[in-house]
Short mmCIF file of C-alpha atoms in Angstrom, two decimals:
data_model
loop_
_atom_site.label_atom_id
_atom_site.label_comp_id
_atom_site.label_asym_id
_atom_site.label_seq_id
_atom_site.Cartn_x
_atom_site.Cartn_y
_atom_site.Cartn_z
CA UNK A 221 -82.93 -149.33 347.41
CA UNK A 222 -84.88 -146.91 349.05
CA UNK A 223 -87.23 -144.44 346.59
CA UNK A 224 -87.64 -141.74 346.11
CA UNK A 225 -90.37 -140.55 343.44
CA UNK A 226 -88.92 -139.22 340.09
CA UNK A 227 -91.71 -136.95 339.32
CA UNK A 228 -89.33 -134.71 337.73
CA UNK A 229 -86.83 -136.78 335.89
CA UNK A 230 -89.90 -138.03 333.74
CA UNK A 231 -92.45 -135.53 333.66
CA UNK A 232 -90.33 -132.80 331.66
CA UNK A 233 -86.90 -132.18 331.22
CA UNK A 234 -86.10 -129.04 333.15
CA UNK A 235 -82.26 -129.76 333.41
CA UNK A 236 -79.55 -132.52 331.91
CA UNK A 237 -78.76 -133.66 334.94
CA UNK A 238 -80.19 -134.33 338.56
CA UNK A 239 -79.52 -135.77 341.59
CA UNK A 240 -81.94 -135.84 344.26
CA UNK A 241 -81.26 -137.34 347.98
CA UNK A 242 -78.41 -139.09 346.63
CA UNK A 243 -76.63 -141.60 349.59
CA UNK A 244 -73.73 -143.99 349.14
CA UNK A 245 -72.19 -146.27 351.48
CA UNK A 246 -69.26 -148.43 351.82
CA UNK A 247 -69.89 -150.68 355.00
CA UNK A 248 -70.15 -148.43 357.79
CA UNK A 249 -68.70 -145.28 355.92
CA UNK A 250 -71.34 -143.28 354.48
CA UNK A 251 -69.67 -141.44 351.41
CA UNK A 252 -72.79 -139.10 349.72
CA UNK A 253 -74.98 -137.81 352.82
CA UNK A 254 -78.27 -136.69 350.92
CA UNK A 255 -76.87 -134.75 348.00
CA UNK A 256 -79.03 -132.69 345.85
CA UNK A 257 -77.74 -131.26 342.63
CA UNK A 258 -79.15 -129.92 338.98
CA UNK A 259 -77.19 -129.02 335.94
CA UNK A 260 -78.61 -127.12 333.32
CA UNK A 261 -77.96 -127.92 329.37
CA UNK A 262 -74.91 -126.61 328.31
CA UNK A 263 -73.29 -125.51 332.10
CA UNK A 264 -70.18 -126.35 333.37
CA UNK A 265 -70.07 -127.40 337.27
CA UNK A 266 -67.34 -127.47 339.00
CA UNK A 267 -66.83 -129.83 342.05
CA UNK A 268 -64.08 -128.55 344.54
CA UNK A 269 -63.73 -130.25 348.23
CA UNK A 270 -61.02 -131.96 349.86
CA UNK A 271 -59.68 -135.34 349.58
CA UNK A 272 -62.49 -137.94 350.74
CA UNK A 273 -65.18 -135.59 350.57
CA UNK A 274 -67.24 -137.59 348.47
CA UNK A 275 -66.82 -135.83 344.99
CA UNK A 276 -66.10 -138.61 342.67
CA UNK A 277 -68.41 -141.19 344.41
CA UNK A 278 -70.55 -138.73 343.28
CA UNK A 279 -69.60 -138.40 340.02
CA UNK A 280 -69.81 -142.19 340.00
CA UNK A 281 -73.46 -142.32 340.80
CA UNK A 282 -74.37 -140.21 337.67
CA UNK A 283 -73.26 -143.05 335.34
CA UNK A 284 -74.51 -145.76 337.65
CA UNK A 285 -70.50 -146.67 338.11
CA UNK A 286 -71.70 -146.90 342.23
CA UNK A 287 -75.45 -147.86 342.64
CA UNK A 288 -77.04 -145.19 345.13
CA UNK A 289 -78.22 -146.78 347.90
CA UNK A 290 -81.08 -143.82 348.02
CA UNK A 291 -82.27 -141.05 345.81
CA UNK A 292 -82.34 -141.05 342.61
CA UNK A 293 -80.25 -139.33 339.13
CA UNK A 294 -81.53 -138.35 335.87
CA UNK A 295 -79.71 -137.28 332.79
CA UNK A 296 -81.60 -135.96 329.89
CA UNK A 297 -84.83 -136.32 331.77
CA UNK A 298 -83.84 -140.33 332.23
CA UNK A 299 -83.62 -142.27 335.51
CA UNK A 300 -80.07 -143.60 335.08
CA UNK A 301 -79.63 -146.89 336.41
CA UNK A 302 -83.66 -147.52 337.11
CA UNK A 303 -86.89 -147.48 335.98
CA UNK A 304 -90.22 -146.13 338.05
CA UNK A 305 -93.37 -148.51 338.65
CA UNK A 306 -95.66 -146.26 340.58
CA UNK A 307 -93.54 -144.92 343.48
CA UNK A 308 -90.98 -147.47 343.65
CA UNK A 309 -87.96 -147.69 341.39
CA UNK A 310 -86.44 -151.03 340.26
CA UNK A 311 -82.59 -151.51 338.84
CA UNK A 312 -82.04 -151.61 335.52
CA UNK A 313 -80.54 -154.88 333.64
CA UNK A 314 -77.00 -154.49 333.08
CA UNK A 315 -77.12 -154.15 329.09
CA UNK A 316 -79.67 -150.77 329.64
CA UNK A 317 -77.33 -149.56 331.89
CA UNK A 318 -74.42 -150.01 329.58
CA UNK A 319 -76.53 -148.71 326.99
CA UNK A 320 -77.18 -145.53 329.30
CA UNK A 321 -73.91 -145.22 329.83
CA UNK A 322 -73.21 -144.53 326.24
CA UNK A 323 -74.76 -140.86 326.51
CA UNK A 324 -72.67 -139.83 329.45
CA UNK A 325 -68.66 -139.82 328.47
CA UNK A 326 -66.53 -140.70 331.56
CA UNK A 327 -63.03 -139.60 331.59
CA UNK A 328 -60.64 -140.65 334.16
CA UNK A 329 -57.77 -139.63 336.01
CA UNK A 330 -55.50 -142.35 335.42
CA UNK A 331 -56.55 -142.34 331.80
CA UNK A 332 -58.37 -145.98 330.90
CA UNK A 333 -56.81 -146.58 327.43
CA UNK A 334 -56.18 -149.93 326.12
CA UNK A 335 -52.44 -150.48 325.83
CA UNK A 336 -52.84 -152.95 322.76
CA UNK A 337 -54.42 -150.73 320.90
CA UNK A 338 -53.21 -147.53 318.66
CA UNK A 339 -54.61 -143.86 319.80
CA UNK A 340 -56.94 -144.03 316.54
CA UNK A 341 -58.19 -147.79 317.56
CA UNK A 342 -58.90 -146.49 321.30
CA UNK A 343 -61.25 -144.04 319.72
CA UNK A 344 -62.43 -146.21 317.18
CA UNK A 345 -63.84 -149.28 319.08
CA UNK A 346 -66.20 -147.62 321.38
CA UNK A 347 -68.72 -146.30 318.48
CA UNK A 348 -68.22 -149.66 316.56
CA UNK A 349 -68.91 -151.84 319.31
CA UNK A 350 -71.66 -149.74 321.53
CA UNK A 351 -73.24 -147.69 318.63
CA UNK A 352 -72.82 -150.57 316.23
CA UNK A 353 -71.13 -147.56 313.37
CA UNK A 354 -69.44 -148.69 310.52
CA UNK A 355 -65.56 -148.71 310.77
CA UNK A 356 -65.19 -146.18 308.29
CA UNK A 357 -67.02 -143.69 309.31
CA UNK A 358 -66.15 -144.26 313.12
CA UNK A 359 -62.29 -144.15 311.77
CA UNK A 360 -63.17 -140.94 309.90
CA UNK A 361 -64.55 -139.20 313.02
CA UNK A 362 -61.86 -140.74 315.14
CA UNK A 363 -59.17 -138.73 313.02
CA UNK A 364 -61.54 -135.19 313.17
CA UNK A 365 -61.65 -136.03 317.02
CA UNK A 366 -57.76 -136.50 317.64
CA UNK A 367 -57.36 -133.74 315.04
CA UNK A 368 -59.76 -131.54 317.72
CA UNK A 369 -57.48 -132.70 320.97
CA UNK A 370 -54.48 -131.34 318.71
CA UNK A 371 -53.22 -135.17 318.24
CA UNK A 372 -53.61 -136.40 314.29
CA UNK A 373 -50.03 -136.65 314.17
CA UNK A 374 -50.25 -139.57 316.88
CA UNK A 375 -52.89 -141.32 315.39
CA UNK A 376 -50.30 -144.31 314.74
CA UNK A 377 -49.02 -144.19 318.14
CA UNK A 378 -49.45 -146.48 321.45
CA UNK A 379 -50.29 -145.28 324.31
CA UNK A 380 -46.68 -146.09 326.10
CA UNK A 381 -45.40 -143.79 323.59
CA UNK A 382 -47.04 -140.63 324.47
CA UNK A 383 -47.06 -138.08 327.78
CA UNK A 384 -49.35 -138.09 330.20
CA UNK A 385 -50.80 -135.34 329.02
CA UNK A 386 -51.34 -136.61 325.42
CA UNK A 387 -53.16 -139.95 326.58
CA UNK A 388 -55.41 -137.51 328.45
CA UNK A 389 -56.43 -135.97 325.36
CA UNK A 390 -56.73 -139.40 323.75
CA UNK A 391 -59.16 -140.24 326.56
CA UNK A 392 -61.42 -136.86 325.88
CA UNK A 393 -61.38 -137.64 322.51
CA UNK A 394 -62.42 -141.40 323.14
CA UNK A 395 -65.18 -140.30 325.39
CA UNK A 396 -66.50 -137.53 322.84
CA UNK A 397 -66.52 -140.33 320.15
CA UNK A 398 -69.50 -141.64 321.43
CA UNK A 399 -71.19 -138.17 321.14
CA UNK A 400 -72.77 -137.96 324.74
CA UNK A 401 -74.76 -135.35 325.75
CA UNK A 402 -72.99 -135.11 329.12
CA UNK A 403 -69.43 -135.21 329.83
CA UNK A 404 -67.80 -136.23 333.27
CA UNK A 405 -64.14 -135.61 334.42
CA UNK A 406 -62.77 -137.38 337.56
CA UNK A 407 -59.78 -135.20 338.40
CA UNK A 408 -58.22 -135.57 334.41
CA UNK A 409 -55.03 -133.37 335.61
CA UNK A 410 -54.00 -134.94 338.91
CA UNK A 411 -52.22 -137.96 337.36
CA UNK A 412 -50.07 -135.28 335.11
CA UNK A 413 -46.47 -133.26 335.63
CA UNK A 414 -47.62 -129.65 336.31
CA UNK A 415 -46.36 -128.89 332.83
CA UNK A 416 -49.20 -130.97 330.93
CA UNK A 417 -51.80 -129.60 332.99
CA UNK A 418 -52.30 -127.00 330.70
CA UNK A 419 -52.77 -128.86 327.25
CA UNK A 420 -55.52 -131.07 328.51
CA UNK A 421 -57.42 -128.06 330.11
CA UNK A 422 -56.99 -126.02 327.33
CA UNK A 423 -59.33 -129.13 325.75
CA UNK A 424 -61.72 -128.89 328.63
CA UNK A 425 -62.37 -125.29 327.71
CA UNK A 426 -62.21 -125.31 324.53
CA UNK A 427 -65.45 -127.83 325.04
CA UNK A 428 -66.67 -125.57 327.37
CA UNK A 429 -66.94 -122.63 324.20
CA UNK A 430 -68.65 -124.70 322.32
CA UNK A 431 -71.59 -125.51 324.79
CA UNK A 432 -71.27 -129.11 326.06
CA UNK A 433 -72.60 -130.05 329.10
CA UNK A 434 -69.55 -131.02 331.73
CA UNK A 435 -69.23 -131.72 335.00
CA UNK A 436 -65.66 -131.54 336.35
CA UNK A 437 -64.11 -132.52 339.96
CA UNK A 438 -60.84 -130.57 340.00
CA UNK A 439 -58.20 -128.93 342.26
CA UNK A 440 -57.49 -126.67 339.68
CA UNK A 441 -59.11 -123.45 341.37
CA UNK A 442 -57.97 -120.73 338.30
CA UNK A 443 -59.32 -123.50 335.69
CA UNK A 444 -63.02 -123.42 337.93
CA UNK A 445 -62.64 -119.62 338.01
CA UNK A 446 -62.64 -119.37 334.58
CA UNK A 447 -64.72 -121.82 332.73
CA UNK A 448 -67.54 -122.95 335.51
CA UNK A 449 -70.70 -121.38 335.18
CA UNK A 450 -71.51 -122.90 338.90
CA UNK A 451 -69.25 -124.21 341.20
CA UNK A 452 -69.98 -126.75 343.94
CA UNK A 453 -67.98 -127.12 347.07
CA UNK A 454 -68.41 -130.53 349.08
CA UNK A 455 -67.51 -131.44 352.11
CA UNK A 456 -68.23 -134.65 354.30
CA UNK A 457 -70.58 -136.21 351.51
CA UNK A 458 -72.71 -133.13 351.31
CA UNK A 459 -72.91 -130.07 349.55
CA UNK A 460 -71.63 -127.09 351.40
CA UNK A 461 -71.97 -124.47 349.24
CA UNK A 462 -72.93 -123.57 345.66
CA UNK A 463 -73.63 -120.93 343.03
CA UNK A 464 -71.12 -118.38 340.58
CA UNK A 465 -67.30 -118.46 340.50
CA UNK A 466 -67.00 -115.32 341.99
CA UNK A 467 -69.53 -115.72 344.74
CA UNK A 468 -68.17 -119.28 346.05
CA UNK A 469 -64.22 -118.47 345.28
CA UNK A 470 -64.16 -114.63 346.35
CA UNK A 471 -66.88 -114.60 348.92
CA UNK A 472 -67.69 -117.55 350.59
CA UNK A 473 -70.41 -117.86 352.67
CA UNK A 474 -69.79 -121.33 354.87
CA UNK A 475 -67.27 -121.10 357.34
CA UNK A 476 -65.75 -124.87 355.71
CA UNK A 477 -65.76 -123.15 352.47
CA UNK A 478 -63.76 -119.93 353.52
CA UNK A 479 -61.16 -123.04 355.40
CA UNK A 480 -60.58 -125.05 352.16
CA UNK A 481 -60.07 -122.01 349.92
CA UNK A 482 -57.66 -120.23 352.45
CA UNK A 483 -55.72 -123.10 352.08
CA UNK A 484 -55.80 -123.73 348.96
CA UNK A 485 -55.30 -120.19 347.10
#
């Protein structure tokens, strides 16, 4: 991998997440061009861009789900996925990175739970198995959890049994159960009937409120409007353009930017 030195990611924390010079390729396709981002404690970011632009490649790289093939990301003021030896950085064994992974939720937009297993037990294993928690009290913050996503009544319930919509919520509340410090959605609505949309970002904002850390790759341009504190348009595995709702949305400067949102509003 080529390196790039993490001066920043170790000397201080100055944001929860980075990514600096970030490139990804698959064979001859080169996916993330050189991306540079920073997320402060607490912000949401929003990730907008058209289909194949790179956004949850990206998104990827933060949890070390796609090894960067250059640059570097820290969360927390942690390399994710490496550590530094002078000016070189070396990959991580797989059991640190799993263990990193613990701190940064993940939810996904086809969902991810185990059909086998009841909504409480798909919140319920993750803190037994990676944070090594006693059942009981993992099973007693499981039920606050599905309470929180509006689902103790389904506690009982397989996933088959429920809407799209509701085994979204199960997911957020899965990934929350481990308590990480970041949270990542890869386009959680796009698998849903328009209908459910709303329930599961109702969830998203409600976490917003209360001051957790997300980053979000959406389509859902009224849901960036109103709950990002940044939002980050990417096109062609680079970032275009960023900063406020209203300055990216209302008065885009980039001539891509102003394309994409005239079709898309």
């Amino acid at each position: 991998m080529t390196t790039t030195t993490a001066t920043t990611a170790e000397t201080g924390v100055t944001a929860m997440v980075e990514l600096r010079s970030v490139r990804k390729s698959f064979g001859s396709l080169e996916v993330l061009k050189g991306v540079d981002l920073t997320v402060a404690a607490g912000e949401v970011t929003v990730i907008l861009g058209p289909s194949g632009s790179g956004k949850s490649t990206l998104l990827r790289t933060i949890n070390h789900l796609e090894k960067a093939d250059a640059g570097w990301v820290s969360v927390g003021g942690t390399l994710i996925g490496y550590r530094r030896s002078g000016d070189k950085l070396y990959e991580l064994p797989e059991r640190e990175v799993l263990k990193q992974r613990t701190r940064i939720g993940f939810v996904f937009q086809d969902f991810h739970l185990f059909p086998h297993l009841t909504v409480l037990e798909n919140v319920v294993e993750a803190p037994v198995w990676a944070l090594k928690r006693p059942r009981a009290a993992a099973t007693a913050s499981a039920k606050a959890l599905l309470a929180r996503v509006g689902l103790a009544d389904k506690a009982g319930a397989y996933p088959r049994q429920l809407s799209g919509g509701q085994q979204q919520r199960v997911a957020i509340a899965r990934a929350l159960a481990l308590e990480p410090g970041l949270l990542l959605f890869d386009e959680p609505t796009s698998a849903l009937d328009p209908e459910l949309v709303g329930e599961v970002l109702d969830v998203i904002k409600d976490l917003a409120r209360q001051g957790t850390t997300m980053i979000v790759v959406t389509h859902e341009i009224g849901f960036a409007r109103e709950v990002a504190d940044t939002v980050v348009f990417m096109d062609d595995g680079r970032v275009v353009e960023q900063g406020a709702p209203d300055d990216v949305l209302n008065a885009p400067r980039h001539a891509r930017t102003k394309a994409f949102l005239s079709k898309v509003l």
